[in-house]
Amino acid sequence: MTFLPPITAYTCVCAVGRGHDALRAALTGMVGGLTRFDDPVGVLDTFVGRVDGLDTVELPADLTDYDCRNNRLAELTLRQDGFEDRVRAARDRYGAARIGVVLGTSTSGIASGEDAFLAWSGEGPLPSDFVFEHSQDLYSLSDYMRRRLHLAGPSYTISAACASSTKTFIDGAQLIAAGLCDAVVVGGVDTLCETSLRGFNALQLLSPVPCRPNDADRQGISIGEAGGFALLERDDCGRGDMPRLIGYGESSDAHHMSSPHPDGLGARLAMTQALEMAGLRAGQIDYVNMHGTGSHLNDRVEDRAIADVLGASVKCSSTKGWMGHTLGAAGAVEAAIVLVALEAQIAPGNLNLERPDPEALCRPLTETVPAGLNHAMTNNFGFGGNNCCLVFSRGGPQ
C-alpha cells in the first residue's frame, strides 16, 4: 500500500446544512435539501440545492474587494468544524511558506459578472464595484483563501469541470510527496449562477423534479452550490487516528465535450489506477460514492464501469439527491461524505431512488445503513472526459 497524506481536518457547507453534524444527520435521516428554483423570468422548472444565509456573510474588512457569492460561501465554509483553527495550528508548525492552497471551481464568482452586465448601460466601462480579478476570475477563490489564512505556499485553482475539487486532493498529495509543501488546503467552492442553470437547461439536462440518480425514471440533474475544504498533512504529522487518502487515479478520455465515453473507458482507468495505488483488491472497497448525476447516460456508463472494476455487488450510491450536483465543488463535498461515512460507519443511501433501473448491473442502496467501512472510493467525472477517483481509509486500527 502506498501511504499518502492523512486528512487532519475537513468541513463542508451545502444545501443540507453546515459542517459534519448537519451532513451526518441528513445522511442518516434521509432528508435532502433540494428546493424549487424561483426563476425570476419564469422559464426554468427545476430544483436547486441552495445554501441559505450567504447574503449576510461578511468578509474580513481587509478582504472586502473579494466580496462575491462564491467567496462568501468559502468564508462560511471556513468557519465550520474548527477548520480555520486547524490550519492556523499547521501554519504555526510548518510556517506559512510550507502550506499550499489548491482549490477547485467551475464558475467561481461569475454571478458577479452577470450582475455587472445586467446593470451596465451598454456604454463605457462596467460598474466600478465589479472587479473581475477578485470575483469572476478562477483564481479569486484560491487567492482569497490564501490571503484569508495568511499562507504563502504554492497556490492555484483547478477548473476541470465536475472533477475540479477531486483533482485538488491529487495535486495536494503530490505537492507534499515532492517536498514542496508540508500541508495543503484542498477542496472547492461553486455557487449558483445563471450561466450554469441556463447552460444545463440548454443541454436539456435539468430535472423538473428533485434529481433521482440511478432511478429508472430519472429525468436529469439538479444544480446545487457548496463549499468543502480538507487539510492534507505530511505523513509524520503524528495524527494516526485520522482518515487517510491512500489511492487516487485520474484520466482524460477526451471522448466528447459533455458526454462520457459510452464504455466508461476513462472512468474504469481512473478507478483501476486508484485501486492499484491503494494496494487493494476490488473486494476490499467497502463503499463507492458514485458520481451519479441523474442523467440517463452518466448513470448507465458509471454503473457498468463500477461493475467491471469492483463487481456488481459492491455497496454504492449517489448522494447528489441531498444537495444536487455542485459542479466544481462536487468532489470536495462527496469526499466529506465519504469521510463522514468512514467515521460514522455508515453506507449512505441513494436519496430519491424509488425504482432502481432494471438495466443496471449494480444495486445502489436505497437507505443509509450501518456498515463496517475500512476503505471507501469516490468518483467524479467532468465535461471533456476529466475523470478522477479517490480512495480513503479510516483512521486508527483496522
PDB file of C-alpha atoms in Angstrom, residues 36-230:
ATOM      1  CA  ARG A  36     -37.792  24.509  -6.277  1.00  0.00           C
ATOM      2  CA  PHE A  37     -35.908  27.189  -8.194  1.00  0.00           C
ATOM      3  CA  ASP A  38     -37.636  30.569  -8.089  1.00  0.00           C
ATOM      4  CA  ASP A  39     -36.869  31.657 -11.641  1.00  0.00           C
ATOM      5  CA  PRO A  40     -37.179  35.454 -11.972  1.00  0.00           C
ATOM      6  CA  VAL A  41     -38.194  35.126 -15.623  1.00  0.00           C
ATOM      7  CA  GLY A  42     -40.411  32.075 -15.124  1.00  0.00           C
ATOM      8  CA  VAL A  43     -38.689  29.832 -17.661  1.00  0.00           C
ATOM      9  CA  LEU A  44     -36.863  27.176 -15.670  1.00  0.00           C
ATOM     10  CA  ASP A  45     -38.833  24.435 -13.953  1.00  0.00           C
ATOM     11  CA  THR A  46     -36.244  22.729 -11.782  1.00  0.00           C
ATOM     12  CA  PHE A  47     -34.927  22.192  -8.269  1.00  0.00           C
ATOM     13  CA  VAL A  48     -31.685  23.524  -6.802  1.00  0.00           C
ATOM     14  CA  GLY A  49     -29.533  22.952  -3.754  1.00  0.00           C
ATOM     15  CA  ARG A  50     -29.261  26.471  -2.337  1.00  0.00           C
ATOM     16  CA  VAL A  51     -27.193  27.435   0.718  1.00  0.00           C
ATOM     17  CA  ASP A  52     -29.182  29.783   2.941  1.00  0.00           C
ATOM     18  CA  GLY A  53     -27.719  32.846   4.601  1.00  0.00           C
ATOM     19  CA  LEU A  54     -24.996  33.812   2.122  1.00  0.00           C
ATOM     20  CA  ASP A  55     -26.381  37.321   1.708  1.00  0.00           C
ATOM     21  CA  THR A  56     -25.476  38.101   5.319  1.00  0.00           C
ATOM     22  CA  VAL A  57     -21.948  36.653   5.305  1.00  0.00           C
ATOM     23  CA  GLU A  58     -19.339  39.386   5.684  1.00  0.00           C
ATOM     24  CA  LEU A  59     -15.717  39.060   4.626  1.00  0.00           C
ATOM     25  CA  PRO A  60     -12.906  40.477   6.800  1.00  0.00           C
ATOM     26  CA  ALA A  61     -12.500  44.232   6.423  1.00  0.00           C
ATOM     27  CA  ASP A  62      -9.168  43.932   4.615  1.00  0.00           C
ATOM     28  CA  LEU A  63     -10.607  41.498   2.030  1.00  0.00           C
ATOM     29  CA  THR A  64     -13.853  43.211   1.042  1.00  0.00           C
ATOM     30  CA  ASP A  65     -12.548  43.651  -2.512  1.00  0.00           C
ATOM     31  CA  TYR A  66     -13.120  39.892  -2.875  1.00  0.00           C
ATOM     32  CA  ASP A  67     -16.803  40.116  -1.987  1.00  0.00           C
ATOM     33  CA  CYS A  68     -18.925  37.844  -4.191  1.00  0.00           C
ATOM     34  CA  ARG A  69     -21.273  34.930  -3.579  1.00  0.00           C
ATOM     35  CA  ASN A  70     -18.558  32.339  -4.181  1.00  0.00           C
ATOM     36  CA  ASN A  71     -16.099  33.845  -1.722  1.00  0.00           C
ATOM     37  CA  ARG A  72     -18.864  34.355   0.824  1.00  0.00           C
ATOM     38  CA  LEU A  73     -19.547  30.632   0.675  1.00  0.00           C
ATOM     39  CA  ALA A  74     -15.810  29.988   1.027  1.00  0.00           C
ATOM     40  CA  GLU A  75     -15.784  32.190   4.131  1.00  0.00           C
ATOM     41  CA  LEU A  76     -18.836  30.457   5.611  1.00  0.00           C
ATOM     42  CA  THR A  77     -17.308  27.043   4.983  1.00  0.00           C
ATOM     43  CA  LEU A  78     -14.006  28.075   6.536  1.00  0.00           C
ATOM     44  CA  ARG A  79     -15.793  28.839   9.822  1.00  0.00           C
ATOM     45  CA  GLN A  80     -17.171  25.305  10.286  1.00  0.00           C
ATOM     46  CA  ASP A  81     -15.811  22.365  12.311  1.00  0.00           C
ATOM     47  CA  GLY A  82     -12.820  24.290  13.645  1.00  0.00           C
ATOM     48  CA  PHE A  83     -11.193  24.151  10.220  1.00  0.00           C
ATOM     49  CA  GLU A  84      -9.630  27.599  10.408  1.00  0.00           C
ATOM     50  CA  ASP A  85      -8.077  26.745  13.784  1.00  0.00           C
ATOM     51  CA  ARG A  86      -6.569  23.530  12.384  1.00  0.00           C
ATOM     52  CA  VAL A  87      -4.975  25.447   9.520  1.00  0.00           C
ATOM     53  CA  ARG A  88      -3.649  28.057  11.924  1.00  0.00           C
ATOM     54  CA  ALA A  89      -2.054  25.310  14.044  1.00  0.00           C
ATOM     55  CA  ALA A  90      -0.466  23.800  10.925  1.00  0.00           C
ATOM     56  CA  ARG A  91       0.878  27.227   9.964  1.00  0.00           C
ATOM     57  CA  ASP A  92       2.461  27.530  13.395  1.00  0.00           C
ATOM     58  CA  ARG A  93       4.095  24.090  12.975  1.00  0.00           C
ATOM     59  CA  TYR A  94       5.378  24.384   9.433  1.00  0.00           C
ATOM     60  CA  GLY A  95       5.446  28.088   8.574  1.00  0.00           C
ATOM     61  CA  ALA A  96       3.213  29.903   6.089  1.00  0.00           C
ATOM     62  CA  ALA A  97       5.509  29.230   3.126  1.00  0.00           C
ATOM     63  CA  ARG A  98       5.197  25.455   3.605  1.00  0.00           C
ATOM     64  CA  ILE A  99       1.411  25.303   3.282  1.00  0.00           C
ATOM     65  CA  GLY A 100      -0.191  25.336  -0.151  1.00  0.00           C
ATOM     66  CA  VAL A 101      -3.698  26.193  -1.321  1.00  0.00           C
ATOM     67  CA  VAL A 102      -5.167  24.199  -4.216  1.00  0.00           C
ATOM     68  CA  LEU A 103      -8.883  24.659  -4.782  1.00  0.00           C
ATOM     69  CA  GLY A 104     -11.379  23.800  -7.496  1.00  0.00           C
ATOM     70  CA  THR A 105     -14.271  25.686  -9.039  1.00  0.00           C
ATOM     71  CA  SER A 106     -16.100  25.671 -12.351  1.00  0.00           C
ATOM     72  CA  THR A 107     -17.744  29.105 -12.304  1.00  0.00           C
ATOM     73  CA  SER A 108     -16.052  30.975  -9.433  1.00  0.00           C
ATOM     74  CA  GLY A 109     -17.717  34.385  -8.962  1.00  0.00           C
ATOM     75  CA  ILE A 110     -19.295  34.556 -12.392  1.00  0.00           C
ATOM     76  CA  ALA A 111     -22.602  35.610 -10.811  1.00  0.00           C
ATOM     77  CA  SER A 112     -20.946  38.972 -10.075  1.00  0.00           C
ATOM     78  CA  GLY A 113     -20.139  39.332 -13.761  1.00  0.00           C
ATOM     79  CA  GLU A 114     -23.736  38.506 -14.650  1.00  0.00           C
ATOM     80  CA  ASP A 115     -24.958  41.204 -12.259  1.00  0.00           C
ATOM     81  CA  ALA A 116     -22.468  43.704 -13.660  1.00  0.00           C
ATOM     82  CA  PHE A 117     -23.662  43.173 -17.227  1.00  0.00           C
ATOM     83  CA  LEU A 118     -27.301  43.466 -16.136  1.00  0.00           C
ATOM     84  CA  ALA A 119     -26.509  46.816 -14.540  1.00  0.00           C
ATOM     85  CA  TRP A 120     -24.359  48.028 -17.431  1.00  0.00           C
ATOM     86  CA  SER A 121     -25.733  50.862 -19.537  1.00  0.00           C
ATOM     87  CA  GLY A 122     -24.228  49.449 -22.716  1.00  0.00           C
ATOM     88  CA  GLU A 123     -21.680  52.205 -22.979  1.00  0.00           C
ATOM     89  CA  GLY A 124     -18.424  52.833 -21.178  1.00  0.00           C
ATOM     90  CA  PRO A 125     -16.915  50.579 -18.516  1.00  0.00           C
ATOM     91  CA  LEU A 126     -18.750  48.037 -16.406  1.00  0.00           C
ATOM     92  CA  PRO A 127     -19.914  49.178 -12.927  1.00  0.00           C
ATOM     93  CA  SER A 128     -16.976  50.137 -10.719  1.00  0.00           C
ATOM     94  CA  ASP A 129     -17.939  47.677  -7.973  1.00  0.00           C
ATOM     95  CA  PHE A 130     -17.269  44.752 -10.329  1.00  0.00           C
ATOM     96  CA  VAL A 131     -13.625  43.677 -10.144  1.00  0.00           C
ATOM     97  CA  PHE A 132     -13.005  40.663 -12.384  1.00  0.00           C
ATOM     98  CA  GLU A 133      -9.746  39.726 -10.651  1.00  0.00           C
ATOM     99  CA  HIS A 134     -11.397  39.396  -7.251  1.00  0.00           C
ATOM    100  CA  SER A 135     -14.675  37.767  -8.239  1.00  0.00           C
ATOM    101  CA  GLN A 136     -15.166  36.085 -11.623  1.00  0.00           C
ATOM    102  CA  ASP A 137     -11.525  35.156 -12.146  1.00  0.00           C
ATOM    103  CA  LEU A 138     -11.000  31.458 -11.387  1.00  0.00           C
ATOM    104  CA  TYR A 139      -8.026  32.258  -9.159  1.00  0.00           C
ATOM    105  CA  SER A 140     -10.130  34.578  -6.994  1.00  0.00           C
ATOM    106  CA  LEU A 141     -11.184  31.655  -4.765  1.00  0.00           C
ATOM    107  CA  SER A 142      -7.671  30.379  -4.062  1.00  0.00           C
ATOM    108  CA  ASP A 143      -6.265  33.878  -3.727  1.00  0.00           C
ATOM    109  CA  TYR A 144      -8.966  34.788  -1.224  1.00  0.00           C
ATOM    110  CA  MET A 145      -8.300  31.659   0.854  1.00  0.00           C
ATOM    111  CA  ARG A 146      -4.523  32.169   0.668  1.00  0.00           C
ATOM    112  CA  ARG A 147      -4.841  35.721   1.962  1.00  0.00           C
ATOM    113  CA  ARG A 148      -7.573  34.851   4.453  1.00  0.00           C
ATOM    114  CA  LEU A 149      -5.470  32.087   6.044  1.00  0.00           C
ATOM    115  CA  HIS A 150      -2.161  34.007   5.749  1.00  0.00           C
ATOM    116  CA  LEU A 151      -0.477  31.272   3.746  1.00  0.00           C
ATOM    117  CA  ALA A 152       2.446  31.700   1.367  1.00  0.00           C
ATOM    118  CA  GLY A 153       2.992  28.298  -0.234  1.00  0.00           C
ATOM    119  CA  PRO A 154       2.072  27.256  -3.793  1.00  0.00           C
ATOM    120  CA  SER A 155      -1.423  28.443  -4.654  1.00  0.00           C
ATOM    121  CA  TYR A 156      -3.596  27.848  -7.696  1.00  0.00           C
ATOM    122  CA  THR A 157      -7.093  26.923  -8.867  1.00  0.00           C
ATOM    123  CA  ILE A 158      -8.096  23.835 -10.821  1.00  0.00           C
ATOM    124  CA  SER A 159     -11.045  24.082 -13.186  1.00  0.00           C
ATOM    125  CA  ALA A 160     -11.680  20.653 -14.675  1.00  0.00           C
ATOM    126  CA  ALA A 161     -15.482  20.806 -14.686  1.00  0.00           C
ATOM    127  CA  CYS A 162     -17.106  18.424 -12.194  1.00  0.00           C
ATOM    128  CA  ALA A 163     -13.784  16.768 -11.337  1.00  0.00           C
ATOM    129  CA  SER A 164     -12.212  20.081 -10.252  1.00  0.00           C
ATOM    130  CA  SER A 165     -12.104  19.687  -6.490  1.00  0.00           C
ATOM    131  CA  THR A 166     -11.477  15.945  -6.667  1.00  0.00           C
ATOM    132  CA  LYS A 167      -8.264  16.671  -8.530  1.00  0.00           C
ATOM    133  CA  THR A 168      -7.156  19.106  -5.796  1.00  0.00           C
ATOM    134  CA  PHE A 169      -6.676  16.145  -3.438  1.00  0.00           C
ATOM    135  CA  ILE A 170      -4.373  14.556  -6.006  1.00  0.00           C
ATOM    136  CA  ASP A 171      -2.359  17.726  -6.595  1.00  0.00           C
ATOM    137  CA  GLY A 172      -2.160  18.386  -2.856  1.00  0.00           C
ATOM    138  CA  ALA A 173      -0.812  14.885  -2.216  1.00  0.00           C
ATOM    139  CA  GLN A 174       1.733  15.320  -4.993  1.00  0.00           C
ATOM    140  CA  LEU A 175       2.934  18.683  -3.644  1.00  0.00           C
ATOM    141  CA  ILE A 176       3.600  17.039  -0.280  1.00  0.00           C
ATOM    142  CA  ALA A 177       5.236  13.967  -1.867  1.00  0.00           C
ATOM    143  CA  ALA A 178       7.512  16.240  -3.918  1.00  0.00           C
ATOM    144  CA  GLY A 179       8.657  18.025  -0.772  1.00  0.00           C
ATOM    145  CA  LEU A 180       7.235  21.365  -1.895  1.00  0.00           C
ATOM    146  CA  CYS A 181       4.723  21.538   0.957  1.00  0.00           C
ATOM    147  CA  ASP A 182       4.239  20.100   4.421  1.00  0.00           C
ATOM    148  CA  ALA A 183       0.484  20.660   4.258  1.00  0.00           C
ATOM    149  CA  VAL A 184      -2.037  21.719   1.631  1.00  0.00           C
ATOM    150  CA  VAL A 185      -5.545  23.156   1.905  1.00  0.00           C
ATOM    151  CA  VAL A 186      -7.598  21.434  -0.803  1.00  0.00           C
ATOM    152  CA  GLY A 187     -11.261  21.409  -1.792  1.00  0.00           C
ATOM    153  CA  GLY A 188     -13.558  23.647  -3.782  1.00  0.00           C
ATOM    154  CA  VAL A 189     -16.470  26.052  -3.918  1.00  0.00           C
ATOM    155  CA  ASP A 190     -19.135  26.629  -6.554  1.00  0.00           C
ATOM    156  CA  THR A 191     -22.245  28.775  -6.283  1.00  0.00           C
ATOM    157  CA  LEU A 192     -25.491  29.075  -8.170  1.00  0.00           C
ATOM    158  CA  CYS A 193     -25.395  31.345 -11.189  1.00  0.00           C
ATOM    159  CA  GLU A 194     -27.432  31.975 -14.326  1.00  0.00           C
ATOM    160  CA  THR A 195     -24.671  30.635 -16.569  1.00  0.00           C
ATOM    161  CA  SER A 196     -24.819  27.153 -15.055  1.00  0.00           C
ATOM    162  CA  LEU A 197     -28.585  26.970 -14.792  1.00  0.00           C
ATOM    163  CA  ARG A 198     -29.350  28.307 -18.279  1.00  0.00           C
ATOM    164  CA  GLY A 199     -26.450  26.349 -19.791  1.00  0.00           C
ATOM    165  CA  PHE A 200     -27.555  22.985 -18.419  1.00  0.00           C
ATOM    166  CA  ASN A 201     -31.112  23.825 -19.418  1.00  0.00           C
ATOM    167  CA  ALA A 202     -29.891  24.417 -22.981  1.00  0.00           C
ATOM    168  CA  LEU A 203     -28.357  20.943 -22.868  1.00  0.00           C
ATOM    169  CA  GLN A 204     -31.772  19.612 -21.773  1.00  0.00           C
ATOM    170  CA  LEU A 205     -30.223  18.132 -18.635  1.00  0.00           C
ATOM    171  CA  LEU A 206     -32.203  19.835 -15.849  1.00  0.00           C
ATOM    172  CA  SER A 207     -34.711  17.683 -13.984  1.00  0.00           C
ATOM    173  CA  PRO A 208     -38.179  19.146 -13.269  1.00  0.00           C
ATOM    174  CA  VAL A 209     -38.218  17.154 -10.002  1.00  0.00           C
ATOM    175  CA  PRO A 210     -35.519  16.627  -7.363  1.00  0.00           C
ATOM    176  CA  CYS A 211     -32.850  14.580  -9.117  1.00  0.00           C
ATOM    177  CA  ARG A 212     -33.179  10.793  -8.899  1.00  0.00           C
ATOM    178  CA  PRO A 213     -29.806   9.240  -9.687  1.00  0.00           C
ATOM    179  CA  ASN A 214     -29.902   5.581 -10.699  1.00  0.00           C
ATOM    180  CA  ASP A 215     -33.703   5.562 -10.809  1.00  0.00           C
ATOM    181  CA  ALA A 216     -35.435   4.082 -13.822  1.00  0.00           C
ATOM    182  CA  ASP A 217     -37.448   7.302 -14.114  1.00  0.00           C
ATOM    183  CA  ARG A 218     -34.557   9.749 -13.688  1.00  0.00           C
ATOM    184  CA  GLN A 219     -35.045  12.947 -15.661  1.00  0.00           C
ATOM    185  CA  GLY A 220     -31.768  14.812 -15.295  1.00  0.00           C
ATOM    186  CA  ILE A 221     -29.719  16.774 -12.805  1.00  0.00           C
ATOM    187  CA  SER A 222     -30.418  19.287 -10.050  1.00  0.00           C
ATOM    188  CA  ILE A 223     -27.789  22.023  -9.738  1.00  0.00           C
ATOM    189  CA  GLY A 224     -26.516  22.847  -6.253  1.00  0.00           C
ATOM    190  CA  GLU A 225     -23.961  25.068  -4.565  1.00  0.00           C
ATOM    191  CA  ALA A 226     -21.496  24.032  -1.894  1.00  0.00           C
ATOM    192  CA  GLY A 227     -18.111  24.550  -0.324  1.00  0.00           C
ATOM    193  CA  GLY A 228     -15.780  21.902   1.021  1.00  0.00           C
ATOM    194  CA  PHE A 229     -12.221  22.001   2.379  1.00  0.00           C
ATOM    195  CA  ALA A 230      -9.739  19.468   3.686  1.00  0.00           C
TER     196      ALA A 230
END
